[in-house]
Amino acid sequence: MTDAIDIHGTCAPRFAAVRDAFAANFTDAPEGLNEQAARFSVLMEGETVIDLWAGHADTARTIPFTDTTLTPVFSTGKAVMAVLMATAVQAGDLDYDQTVASLWPAFAAQGKQDVTVAQMLSHQSGLPGFSQAVDPAIWFDAAAVAETLAAQAPMWAPGAASGYHPITVGYLANEVFRRATGRTLGQALRQDFPDLDLWIGLPEAEHGRVAQMRKPTAAPDLGPIDAIKQAAFLDRGSAPGGRGSAEWRKMEIPSANLHGTALGLARMLGVVANDGHLGDRPVLSADTLGQLTRERIHGPDKVLPFVISWAAGLMRNDGLDVFGPGAALGHYGWGGSMAMADPSRRLSAAYVMTRQSPHLIGDPRAVRLLEALYGAL
């Protein structure tokens, strides 16, 4: 089966079944989601054991997808955001238990004065979208987004439940991070992790490396629609327009427009998998790592049709079973991308692709790859 597609990269012999599964995603994908291009990278104890890529970076299939091709990964970028927020905790600039309003006084409006940083990152602040109609252009003005959300009443009692904040959580986190550290998340990513090919806010000089995406053929299944889900996903102003435009790529939207490689994502999540280390470099202490990864809330999510265990910005595998069979953590992105870490096996992995599916969590192509990976361990 591996001869059906021209696969590049490396794969340790013990993981031959993963290579086969990667090839099958191009020729015999679950639900007919045959790939246009994809990359799957796996590290164990910080060492690359699998790094496979194949396909074309453009929809006309004239430009090969290579190890330097960048892919927009949408919400998978929230995993990177979570690690970056943890670095501010590590530095003493931020505390998960402090209130958002202690850094950002205007956020206390309308009963949000007690929302903690950890609650904000675990989607408990009640701000999954705008409660009033907005022009989608607002998303390109981060200050306006922050001001509007700070003044808005929460859509449920903060702390009572999680309700996935698909876009807003990135703006909230970036505002908190900027007030705590004096830098944006995008600036910190490039300054503190310059060897990772990951970008929150992509300079125009890098745009030529970005693969073209093929949008899903169907909308995601959110279950019964109510006002909260409407605001989060379905209102005209619930997401920025112009995806794929130069303006969208350059804008810092930590929750939605990270561009990067699977290897860069797997290396970043390796911090979670390897006791807070990126290779030989200590990034997070055991205490900070424990605060990042411990459960903050567990129950039916008000936006996504799942029972979710949320850490401080990461999805815990408990009950979801979308990151393999273990006690892993990570995040999926709109259309199928994924990054995960399994500290019990000191394993991290990431999957990026250009043909998007309707799945918000647990894309069957990524699940197939993880099943093959764990089957070989």
PDB file of C-alpha atoms in Angstrom, residues 83-352:
ATOM      1  CA  VAL A  83       2.451  26.019  26.664  1.00  0.00           C
ATOM      2  CA  LEU A  84       3.302  29.684  26.098  1.00  0.00           C
ATOM      3  CA  MET A  85       0.931  30.746  28.879  1.00  0.00           C
ATOM      4  CA  ALA A  86       2.653  28.212  31.134  1.00  0.00           C
ATOM      5  CA  THR A  87       6.021  29.845  30.413  1.00  0.00           C
ATOM      6  CA  ALA A  88       4.641  33.088  31.857  1.00  0.00           C
ATOM      7  CA  VAL A  89       3.605  31.167  34.972  1.00  0.00           C
ATOM      8  CA  GLN A  90       7.063  29.625  35.112  1.00  0.00           C
ATOM      9  CA  ALA A  91       8.664  33.077  34.909  1.00  0.00           C
ATOM     10  CA  GLY A  92       6.520  34.353  37.777  1.00  0.00           C
ATOM     11  CA  ASP A  93       4.727  36.866  35.570  1.00  0.00           C
ATOM     12  CA  LEU A  94       1.406  35.062  35.832  1.00  0.00           C
ATOM     13  CA  ASP A  95      -0.442  32.772  38.223  1.00  0.00           C
ATOM     14  CA  TYR A  96      -3.173  30.395  37.120  1.00  0.00           C
ATOM     15  CA  ASP A  97      -5.149  31.173  40.277  1.00  0.00           C
ATOM     16  CA  GLN A  98      -5.048  34.958  39.984  1.00  0.00           C
ATOM     17  CA  THR A  99      -8.073  36.694  38.575  1.00  0.00           C
ATOM     18  CA  VAL A 100      -8.041  38.016  35.041  1.00  0.00           C
ATOM     19  CA  ALA A 101      -9.276  41.329  36.435  1.00  0.00           C
ATOM     20  CA  SER A 102      -6.161  41.663  38.622  1.00  0.00           C
ATOM     21  CA  LEU A 103      -4.254  42.298  35.402  1.00  0.00           C
ATOM     22  CA  TRP A 104      -7.094  43.691  33.346  1.00  0.00           C
ATOM     23  CA  PRO A 105      -9.472  45.698  35.586  1.00  0.00           C
ATOM     24  CA  ALA A 106     -12.078  46.320  32.876  1.00  0.00           C
ATOM     25  CA  PHE A 107     -12.640  42.550  32.642  1.00  0.00           C
ATOM     26  CA  ALA A 108     -14.398  42.614  36.025  1.00  0.00           C
ATOM     27  CA  ALA A 109     -17.537  44.093  34.426  1.00  0.00           C
ATOM     28  CA  GLN A 110     -20.844  42.232  34.472  1.00  0.00           C
ATOM     29  CA  GLY A 111     -19.889  39.746  37.187  1.00  0.00           C
ATOM     30  CA  LYS A 112     -16.594  38.460  35.788  1.00  0.00           C
ATOM     31  CA  GLN A 113     -14.454  39.794  38.640  1.00  0.00           C
ATOM     32  CA  ASP A 114     -13.690  36.332  40.041  1.00  0.00           C
ATOM     33  CA  VAL A 115     -12.763  34.564  36.789  1.00  0.00           C
ATOM     34  CA  THR A 116      -9.262  33.145  37.157  1.00  0.00           C
ATOM     35  CA  VAL A 117      -6.639  32.734  34.471  1.00  0.00           C
ATOM     36  CA  ALA A 118      -7.060  28.959  34.699  1.00  0.00           C
ATOM     37  CA  GLN A 119     -10.829  29.252  34.257  1.00  0.00           C
ATOM     38  CA  MET A 120     -10.351  31.514  31.244  1.00  0.00           C
ATOM     39  CA  LEU A 121      -7.968  29.004  29.633  1.00  0.00           C
ATOM     40  CA  SER A 122     -10.325  26.099  30.374  1.00  0.00           C
ATOM     41  CA  HIS A 123     -13.256  27.813  28.645  1.00  0.00           C
ATOM     42  CA  GLN A 124     -15.221  28.625  31.799  1.00  0.00           C
ATOM     43  CA  SER A 125     -15.468  32.409  31.515  1.00  0.00           C
ATOM     44  CA  GLY A 126     -18.770  32.420  29.596  1.00  0.00           C
ATOM     45  CA  LEU A 127     -17.484  34.385  26.600  1.00  0.00           C
ATOM     46  CA  PRO A 128     -17.505  31.899  23.688  1.00  0.00           C
ATOM     47  CA  GLY A 129     -18.555  34.608  21.238  1.00  0.00           C
ATOM     48  CA  PHE A 130     -20.159  38.009  21.041  1.00  0.00           C
ATOM     49  CA  SER A 131     -23.613  38.341  22.588  1.00  0.00           C
ATOM     50  CA  GLN A 132     -24.469  41.211  20.231  1.00  0.00           C
ATOM     51  CA  ALA A 133     -24.104  41.294  16.467  1.00  0.00           C
ATOM     52  CA  VAL A 134     -20.693  42.487  15.288  1.00  0.00           C
ATOM     53  CA  ASP A 135     -19.014  43.076  11.957  1.00  0.00           C
ATOM     54  CA  PRO A 136     -16.506  40.260  11.305  1.00  0.00           C
ATOM     55  CA  ALA A 137     -13.906  42.976  10.671  1.00  0.00           C
ATOM     56  CA  ILE A 138     -13.678  43.438  14.450  1.00  0.00           C
ATOM     57  CA  TRP A 139     -11.416  40.391  14.660  1.00  0.00           C
ATOM     58  CA  PHE A 140      -8.664  42.338  12.890  1.00  0.00           C
ATOM     59  CA  ASP A 141      -8.658  44.891  15.730  1.00  0.00           C
ATOM     60  CA  ALA A 142      -7.436  43.039  18.802  1.00  0.00           C
ATOM     61  CA  ALA A 143      -7.985  46.013  21.094  1.00  0.00           C
ATOM     62  CA  ALA A 144     -11.614  46.297  20.004  1.00  0.00           C
ATOM     63  CA  VAL A 145     -12.175  42.578  20.587  1.00  0.00           C
ATOM     64  CA  ALA A 146     -10.647  42.805  24.057  1.00  0.00           C
ATOM     65  CA  GLU A 147     -12.687  45.888  24.962  1.00  0.00           C
ATOM     66  CA  THR A 148     -15.941  44.302  23.756  1.00  0.00           C
ATOM     67  CA  LEU A 149     -15.370  41.028  25.596  1.00  0.00           C
ATOM     68  CA  ALA A 150     -14.318  42.790  28.803  1.00  0.00           C
ATOM     69  CA  ALA A 151     -17.579  44.743  28.833  1.00  0.00           C
ATOM     70  CA  GLN A 152     -19.785  41.763  27.955  1.00  0.00           C
ATOM     71  CA  ALA A 153     -21.883  39.771  30.396  1.00  0.00           C
ATOM     72  CA  PRO A 154     -21.008  36.074  30.566  1.00  0.00           C
ATOM     73  CA  MET A 155     -23.439  33.699  28.850  1.00  0.00           C
ATOM     74  CA  TRP A 156     -23.457  31.414  31.908  1.00  0.00           C
ATOM     75  CA  ALA A 157     -22.159  31.676  35.461  1.00  0.00           C
ATOM     76  CA  PRO A 158     -18.353  31.621  35.163  1.00  0.00           C
ATOM     77  CA  GLY A 159     -16.864  28.491  36.661  1.00  0.00           C
ATOM     78  CA  ALA A 160     -20.130  26.538  36.517  1.00  0.00           C
ATOM     79  CA  ALA A 161     -19.333  24.762  33.247  1.00  0.00           C
ATOM     80  CA  SER A 162     -17.030  24.801  30.269  1.00  0.00           C
ATOM     81  CA  GLY A 163     -18.187  26.093  26.918  1.00  0.00           C
ATOM     82  CA  TYR A 164     -15.580  25.992  24.193  1.00  0.00           C
ATOM     83  CA  HIS A 165     -14.399  29.465  23.110  1.00  0.00           C
ATOM     84  CA  PRO A 166     -13.260  28.746  19.528  1.00  0.00           C
ATOM     85  CA  ILE A 167     -11.833  32.195  18.745  1.00  0.00           C
ATOM     86  CA  THR A 168     -12.320  34.466  21.754  1.00  0.00           C
ATOM     87  CA  VAL A 169     -10.044  32.496  24.097  1.00  0.00           C
ATOM     88  CA  GLY A 170      -7.046  33.443  21.971  1.00  0.00           C
ATOM     89  CA  TYR A 171      -7.772  37.157  22.277  1.00  0.00           C
ATOM     90  CA  LEU A 172      -8.415  36.836  26.003  1.00  0.00           C
ATOM     91  CA  ALA A 173      -5.194  34.884  26.558  1.00  0.00           C
ATOM     92  CA  ASN A 174      -3.164  37.270  24.419  1.00  0.00           C
ATOM     93  CA  GLU A 175      -4.447  40.282  26.344  1.00  0.00           C
ATOM     94  CA  VAL A 176      -3.630  38.656  29.684  1.00  0.00           C
ATOM     95  CA  PHE A 177      -0.200  37.513  28.458  1.00  0.00           C
ATOM     96  CA  ARG A 178       0.617  40.972  27.071  1.00  0.00           C
ATOM     97  CA  ARG A 179      -0.382  42.719  30.297  1.00  0.00           C
ATOM     98  CA  ALA A 180       1.633  40.219  32.365  1.00  0.00           C
ATOM     99  CA  THR A 181       4.787  40.045  30.259  1.00  0.00           C
ATOM    100  CA  GLY A 182       4.870  43.085  27.978  1.00  0.00           C
ATOM    101  CA  ARG A 183       4.912  40.812  24.900  1.00  0.00           C
ATOM    102  CA  THR A 184       2.270  39.178  22.760  1.00  0.00           C
ATOM    103  CA  LEU A 185       2.053  35.413  22.421  1.00  0.00           C
ATOM    104  CA  GLY A 186       3.279  35.645  18.839  1.00  0.00           C
ATOM    105  CA  GLN A 187       6.313  37.650  19.887  1.00  0.00           C
ATOM    106  CA  ALA A 188       7.130  35.243  22.708  1.00  0.00           C
ATOM    107  CA  LEU A 189       6.843  32.248  20.380  1.00  0.00           C
ATOM    108  CA  ARG A 190       9.409  33.647  17.931  1.00  0.00           C
ATOM    109  CA  GLN A 191      11.739  35.033  20.613  1.00  0.00           C
ATOM    110  CA  ASP A 192      11.698  32.100  23.023  1.00  0.00           C
ATOM    111  CA  PHE A 193      11.306  29.216  20.556  1.00  0.00           C
ATOM    112  CA  PRO A 194      13.066  30.462  17.389  1.00  0.00           C
ATOM    113  CA  ASP A 195      14.108  26.975  16.321  1.00  0.00           C
ATOM    114  CA  LEU A 196      10.495  25.796  16.038  1.00  0.00           C
ATOM    115  CA  ASP A 197       8.814  26.490  12.698  1.00  0.00           C
ATOM    116  CA  LEU A 198       5.666  27.811  14.379  1.00  0.00           C
ATOM    117  CA  TRP A 199       4.128  31.237  13.863  1.00  0.00           C
ATOM    118  CA  ILE A 200       1.285  33.161  15.524  1.00  0.00           C
ATOM    119  CA  GLY A 201       1.139  36.039  13.099  1.00  0.00           C
ATOM    120  CA  LEU A 202       2.976  35.028   9.929  1.00  0.00           C
ATOM    121  CA  PRO A 203       5.281  37.624   8.308  1.00  0.00           C
ATOM    122  CA  GLU A 204       4.546  38.233   4.663  1.00  0.00           C
ATOM    123  CA  ALA A 205       7.995  36.938   3.715  1.00  0.00           C
ATOM    124  CA  GLU A 206       6.872  33.465   4.861  1.00  0.00           C
ATOM    125  CA  HIS A 207       3.538  33.373   3.022  1.00  0.00           C
ATOM    126  CA  GLY A 208       4.980  31.583   0.010  1.00  0.00           C
ATOM    127  CA  ARG A 209       5.536  28.490   2.145  1.00  0.00           C
ATOM    128  CA  VAL A 210       1.871  28.106   3.137  1.00  0.00           C
ATOM    129  CA  ALA A 211      -0.133  25.207   1.718  1.00  0.00           C
ATOM    130  CA  GLN A 212      -3.568  25.778   0.228  1.00  0.00           C
ATOM    131  CA  MET A 213      -6.415  24.276   2.224  1.00  0.00           C
ATOM    132  CA  ARG A 214      -9.473  22.483   0.903  1.00  0.00           C
ATOM    133  CA  LYS A 215     -12.482  23.405   3.031  1.00  0.00           C
ATOM    134  CA  PRO A 216     -14.792  20.773   4.549  1.00  0.00           C
ATOM    135  CA  THR A 217     -17.748  19.673   2.477  1.00  0.00           C
ATOM    136  CA  ALA A 218     -20.069  19.814   5.500  1.00  0.00           C
ATOM    137  CA  ALA A 219     -20.475  21.838   8.691  1.00  0.00           C
ATOM    138  CA  PRO A 220     -19.400  20.338  12.022  1.00  0.00           C
ATOM    139  CA  ASP A 221     -21.996  18.594  14.151  1.00  0.00           C
ATOM    140  CA  LEU A 222     -22.629  20.758  17.206  1.00  0.00           C
ATOM    141  CA  GLY A 223     -25.747  18.958  18.388  1.00  0.00           C
ATOM    142  CA  PRO A 224     -28.894  20.971  19.206  1.00  0.00           C
ATOM    143  CA  ILE A 225     -28.259  24.658  18.563  1.00  0.00           C
ATOM    144  CA  ASP A 226     -28.871  27.262  21.254  1.00  0.00           C
ATOM    145  CA  ALA A 227     -27.809  30.882  21.759  1.00  0.00           C
ATOM    146  CA  ILE A 228     -24.423  29.900  23.186  1.00  0.00           C
ATOM    147  CA  LYS A 229     -23.489  27.674  20.240  1.00  0.00           C
ATOM    148  CA  GLN A 230     -24.887  30.268  17.854  1.00  0.00           C
ATOM    149  CA  ALA A 231     -22.587  32.932  19.269  1.00  0.00           C
ATOM    150  CA  ALA A 232     -19.584  30.609  19.317  1.00  0.00           C
ATOM    151  CA  PHE A 233     -19.817  29.249  15.791  1.00  0.00           C
ATOM    152  CA  LEU A 234     -22.781  30.335  13.705  1.00  0.00           C
ATOM    153  CA  ASP A 235     -23.311  34.091  13.902  1.00  0.00           C
ATOM    154  CA  ARG A 236     -22.032  36.201  11.013  1.00  0.00           C
ATOM    155  CA  GLY A 237     -19.462  37.749  13.339  1.00  0.00           C
ATOM    156  CA  SER A 238     -18.494  34.557  15.165  1.00  0.00           C
ATOM    157  CA  ALA A 239     -15.214  34.222  13.247  1.00  0.00           C
ATOM    158  CA  PRO A 240     -12.924  36.442  11.201  1.00  0.00           C
ATOM    159  CA  GLY A 241     -13.373  36.460   7.451  1.00  0.00           C
ATOM    160  CA  GLY A 242     -10.615  36.307   4.895  1.00  0.00           C
ATOM    161  CA  ARG A 243      -9.085  32.995   5.912  1.00  0.00           C
ATOM    162  CA  GLY A 244      -6.015  32.462   3.773  1.00  0.00           C
ATOM    163  CA  SER A 245      -5.619  36.155   2.961  1.00  0.00           C
ATOM    164  CA  ALA A 246      -2.392  38.014   3.680  1.00  0.00           C
ATOM    165  CA  GLU A 247      -4.192  40.095   6.311  1.00  0.00           C
ATOM    166  CA  TRP A 248      -5.480  37.006   8.110  1.00  0.00           C
ATOM    167  CA  ARG A 249      -2.088  35.289   8.072  1.00  0.00           C
ATOM    168  CA  LYS A 250      -0.289  38.338   9.483  1.00  0.00           C
ATOM    169  CA  MET A 251      -2.813  38.893  12.296  1.00  0.00           C
ATOM    170  CA  GLU A 252      -2.098  37.310  15.687  1.00  0.00           C
ATOM    171  CA  ILE A 253      -5.031  35.024  16.491  1.00  0.00           C
ATOM    172  CA  PRO A 254      -3.470  32.502  18.924  1.00  0.00           C
ATOM    173  CA  SER A 255      -6.631  30.399  19.040  1.00  0.00           C
ATOM    174  CA  ALA A 256      -7.147  30.075  15.312  1.00  0.00           C
ATOM    175  CA  ASN A 257      -4.409  31.024  12.867  1.00  0.00           C
ATOM    176  CA  LEU A 258      -1.144  29.445  13.932  1.00  0.00           C
ATOM    177  CA  HIS A 259       0.877  28.362  10.895  1.00  0.00           C
ATOM    178  CA  GLY A 260       3.504  25.694  11.315  1.00  0.00           C
ATOM    179  CA  THR A 261       4.824  22.239  10.656  1.00  0.00           C
ATOM    180  CA  ALA A 262       3.884  18.952  12.279  1.00  0.00           C
ATOM    181  CA  LEU A 263       7.458  18.563  13.510  1.00  0.00           C
ATOM    182  CA  GLY A 264       7.352  21.993  15.160  1.00  0.00           C
ATOM    183  CA  LEU A 265       4.079  21.138  16.888  1.00  0.00           C
ATOM    184  CA  ALA A 266       5.369  17.757  18.070  1.00  0.00           C
ATOM    185  CA  ARG A 267       8.513  19.376  19.450  1.00  0.00           C
ATOM    186  CA  MET A 268       6.502  22.022  21.317  1.00  0.00           C
ATOM    187  CA  LEU A 269       4.215  19.373  22.826  1.00  0.00           C
ATOM    188  CA  GLY A 270       7.361  17.480  23.731  1.00  0.00           C
ATOM    189  CA  VAL A 271       7.709  19.995  26.574  1.00  0.00           C
ATOM    190  CA  VAL A 272       4.583  18.426  28.091  1.00  0.00           C
ATOM    191  CA  ALA A 273       5.716  14.874  27.298  1.00  0.00           C
ATOM    192  CA  ASN A 274       9.261  15.193  28.648  1.00  0.00           C
ATOM    193  CA  ASP A 275       9.045  16.637  32.146  1.00  0.00           C
ATOM    194  CA  GLY A 276       8.984  20.221  30.943  1.00  0.00           C
ATOM    195  CA  HIS A 277      12.055  19.945  28.711  1.00  0.00           C
ATOM    196  CA  LEU A 278      12.550  20.875  25.062  1.00  0.00           C
ATOM    197  CA  GLY A 279      15.471  18.637  24.222  1.00  0.00           C
ATOM    198  CA  ASP A 280      18.126  19.469  26.826  1.00  0.00           C
ATOM    199  CA  ARG A 281      16.548  22.823  27.649  1.00  0.00           C
ATOM    200  CA  PRO A 282      14.360  23.101  30.759  1.00  0.00           C
ATOM    201  CA  VAL A 283      11.218  25.099  29.959  1.00  0.00           C
ATOM    202  CA  LEU A 284       8.729  24.254  32.706  1.00  0.00           C
ATOM    203  CA  SER A 285       9.321  22.991  36.239  1.00  0.00           C
ATOM    204  CA  ALA A 286       7.487  19.950  37.531  1.00  0.00           C
ATOM    205  CA  ASP A 287       5.203  22.237  39.524  1.00  0.00           C
ATOM    206  CA  THR A 288       4.301  24.447  36.555  1.00  0.00           C
ATOM    207  CA  LEU A 289       3.814  21.418  34.331  1.00  0.00           C
ATOM    208  CA  GLY A 290       1.497  19.907  36.916  1.00  0.00           C
ATOM    209  CA  GLN A 291      -0.535  23.111  37.049  1.00  0.00           C
ATOM    210  CA  LEU A 292      -0.761  23.226  33.257  1.00  0.00           C
ATOM    211  CA  THR A 293      -1.916  19.638  32.844  1.00  0.00           C
ATOM    212  CA  ARG A 294      -4.174  18.975  35.827  1.00  0.00           C
ATOM    213  CA  GLU A 295      -7.924  18.851  35.367  1.00  0.00           C
ATOM    214  CA  ARG A 296      -9.682  22.194  35.789  1.00  0.00           C
ATOM    215  CA  ILE A 297     -13.224  21.107  34.898  1.00  0.00           C
ATOM    216  CA  HIS A 298     -14.833  17.916  33.611  1.00  0.00           C
ATOM    217  CA  GLY A 299     -18.349  17.634  32.243  1.00  0.00           C
ATOM    218  CA  PRO A 300     -20.677  18.267  29.306  1.00  0.00           C
ATOM    219  CA  ASP A 301     -19.350  21.204  27.313  1.00  0.00           C
ATOM    220  CA  LYS A 302     -21.877  23.910  26.480  1.00  0.00           C
ATOM    221  CA  VAL A 303     -20.541  24.413  22.939  1.00  0.00           C
ATOM    222  CA  LEU A 304     -18.980  21.151  21.776  1.00  0.00           C
ATOM    223  CA  PRO A 305     -21.180  18.028  21.926  1.00  0.00           C
ATOM    224  CA  PHE A 306     -18.722  16.167  24.157  1.00  0.00           C
ATOM    225  CA  VAL A 307     -17.999  15.529  27.809  1.00  0.00           C
ATOM    226  CA  ILE A 308     -14.560  17.121  28.150  1.00  0.00           C
ATOM    227  CA  SER A 309     -11.877  17.192  30.812  1.00  0.00           C
ATOM    228  CA  TRP A 310     -10.090  20.524  30.386  1.00  0.00           C
ATOM    229  CA  ALA A 311      -6.641  21.360  31.686  1.00  0.00           C
ATOM    230  CA  ALA A 312      -5.351  24.950  31.490  1.00  0.00           C
ATOM    231  CA  GLY A 313      -5.774  25.203  27.730  1.00  0.00           C
ATOM    232  CA  LEU A 314      -5.337  21.545  26.784  1.00  0.00           C
ATOM    233  CA  MET A 315      -7.914  18.803  26.271  1.00  0.00           C
ATOM    234  CA  ARG A 316      -7.280  15.793  28.479  1.00  0.00           C
ATOM    235  CA  ASN A 317      -7.859  12.418  26.874  1.00  0.00           C
ATOM    236  CA  ASP A 318      -9.996  11.234  29.781  1.00  0.00           C
ATOM    237  CA  GLY A 319     -13.313  10.153  28.257  1.00  0.00           C
ATOM    238  CA  LEU A 320     -12.554  11.520  24.790  1.00  0.00           C
ATOM    239  CA  ASP A 321     -10.140   8.766  23.717  1.00  0.00           C
ATOM    240  CA  VAL A 322      -8.960  10.764  20.698  1.00  0.00           C
ATOM    241  CA  PHE A 323      -5.256  10.910  21.609  1.00  0.00           C
ATOM    242  CA  GLY A 324      -4.599   7.179  21.748  1.00  0.00           C
ATOM    243  CA  PRO A 325      -5.317   4.845  24.680  1.00  0.00           C
ATOM    244  CA  GLY A 326      -3.325   6.627  27.388  1.00  0.00           C
ATOM    245  CA  ALA A 327      -3.490   9.610  29.716  1.00  0.00           C
ATOM    246  CA  ALA A 328      -2.513  12.034  26.979  1.00  0.00           C
ATOM    247  CA  LEU A 329      -3.324  15.696  26.417  1.00  0.00           C
ATOM    248  CA  GLY A 330      -3.488  17.870  23.347  1.00  0.00           C
ATOM    249  CA  HIS A 331      -5.753  19.728  20.994  1.00  0.00           C
ATOM    250  CA  TYR A 332      -7.456  19.227  17.641  1.00  0.00           C
ATOM    251  CA  GLY A 333      -8.033  21.913  15.042  1.00  0.00           C
ATOM    252  CA  TRP A 334     -10.866  22.648  12.639  1.00  0.00           C
ATOM    253  CA  GLY A 335     -10.562  20.271   9.730  1.00  0.00           C
ATOM    254  CA  GLY A 336      -8.461  17.579  11.348  1.00  0.00           C
ATOM    255  CA  SER A 337      -5.046  18.773  12.539  1.00  0.00           C
ATOM    256  CA  MET A 338      -3.855  17.556  15.937  1.00  0.00           C
ATOM    257  CA  ALA A 339      -1.021  17.854  18.452  1.00  0.00           C
ATOM    258  CA  MET A 340      -0.697  15.678  21.548  1.00  0.00           C
ATOM    259  CA  ALA A 341       1.598  14.638  24.373  1.00  0.00           C
ATOM    260  CA  ASP A 342       1.674  11.416  26.393  1.00  0.00           C
ATOM    261  CA  PRO A 343       3.884  11.997  29.448  1.00  0.00           C
ATOM    262  CA  SER A 344       3.619   8.341  30.528  1.00  0.00           C
ATOM    263  CA  ARG A 345       5.447   7.285  27.352  1.00  0.00           C
ATOM    264  CA  ARG A 346       7.452  10.521  26.880  1.00  0.00           C
ATOM    265  CA  LEU A 347       5.826  10.707  23.464  1.00  0.00           C
ATOM    266  CA  SER A 348       4.564  13.667  21.467  1.00  0.00           C
ATOM    267  CA  ALA A 349       2.988  13.719  18.023  1.00  0.00           C
ATOM    268  CA  ALA A 350       1.331  16.045  15.552  1.00  0.00           C
ATOM    269  CA  TYR A 351      -0.629  15.705  12.349  1.00  0.00           C
ATOM    270  CA  VAL A 352      -1.334  18.397   9.770  1.00  0.00           C
TER     271      VAL A 352
END
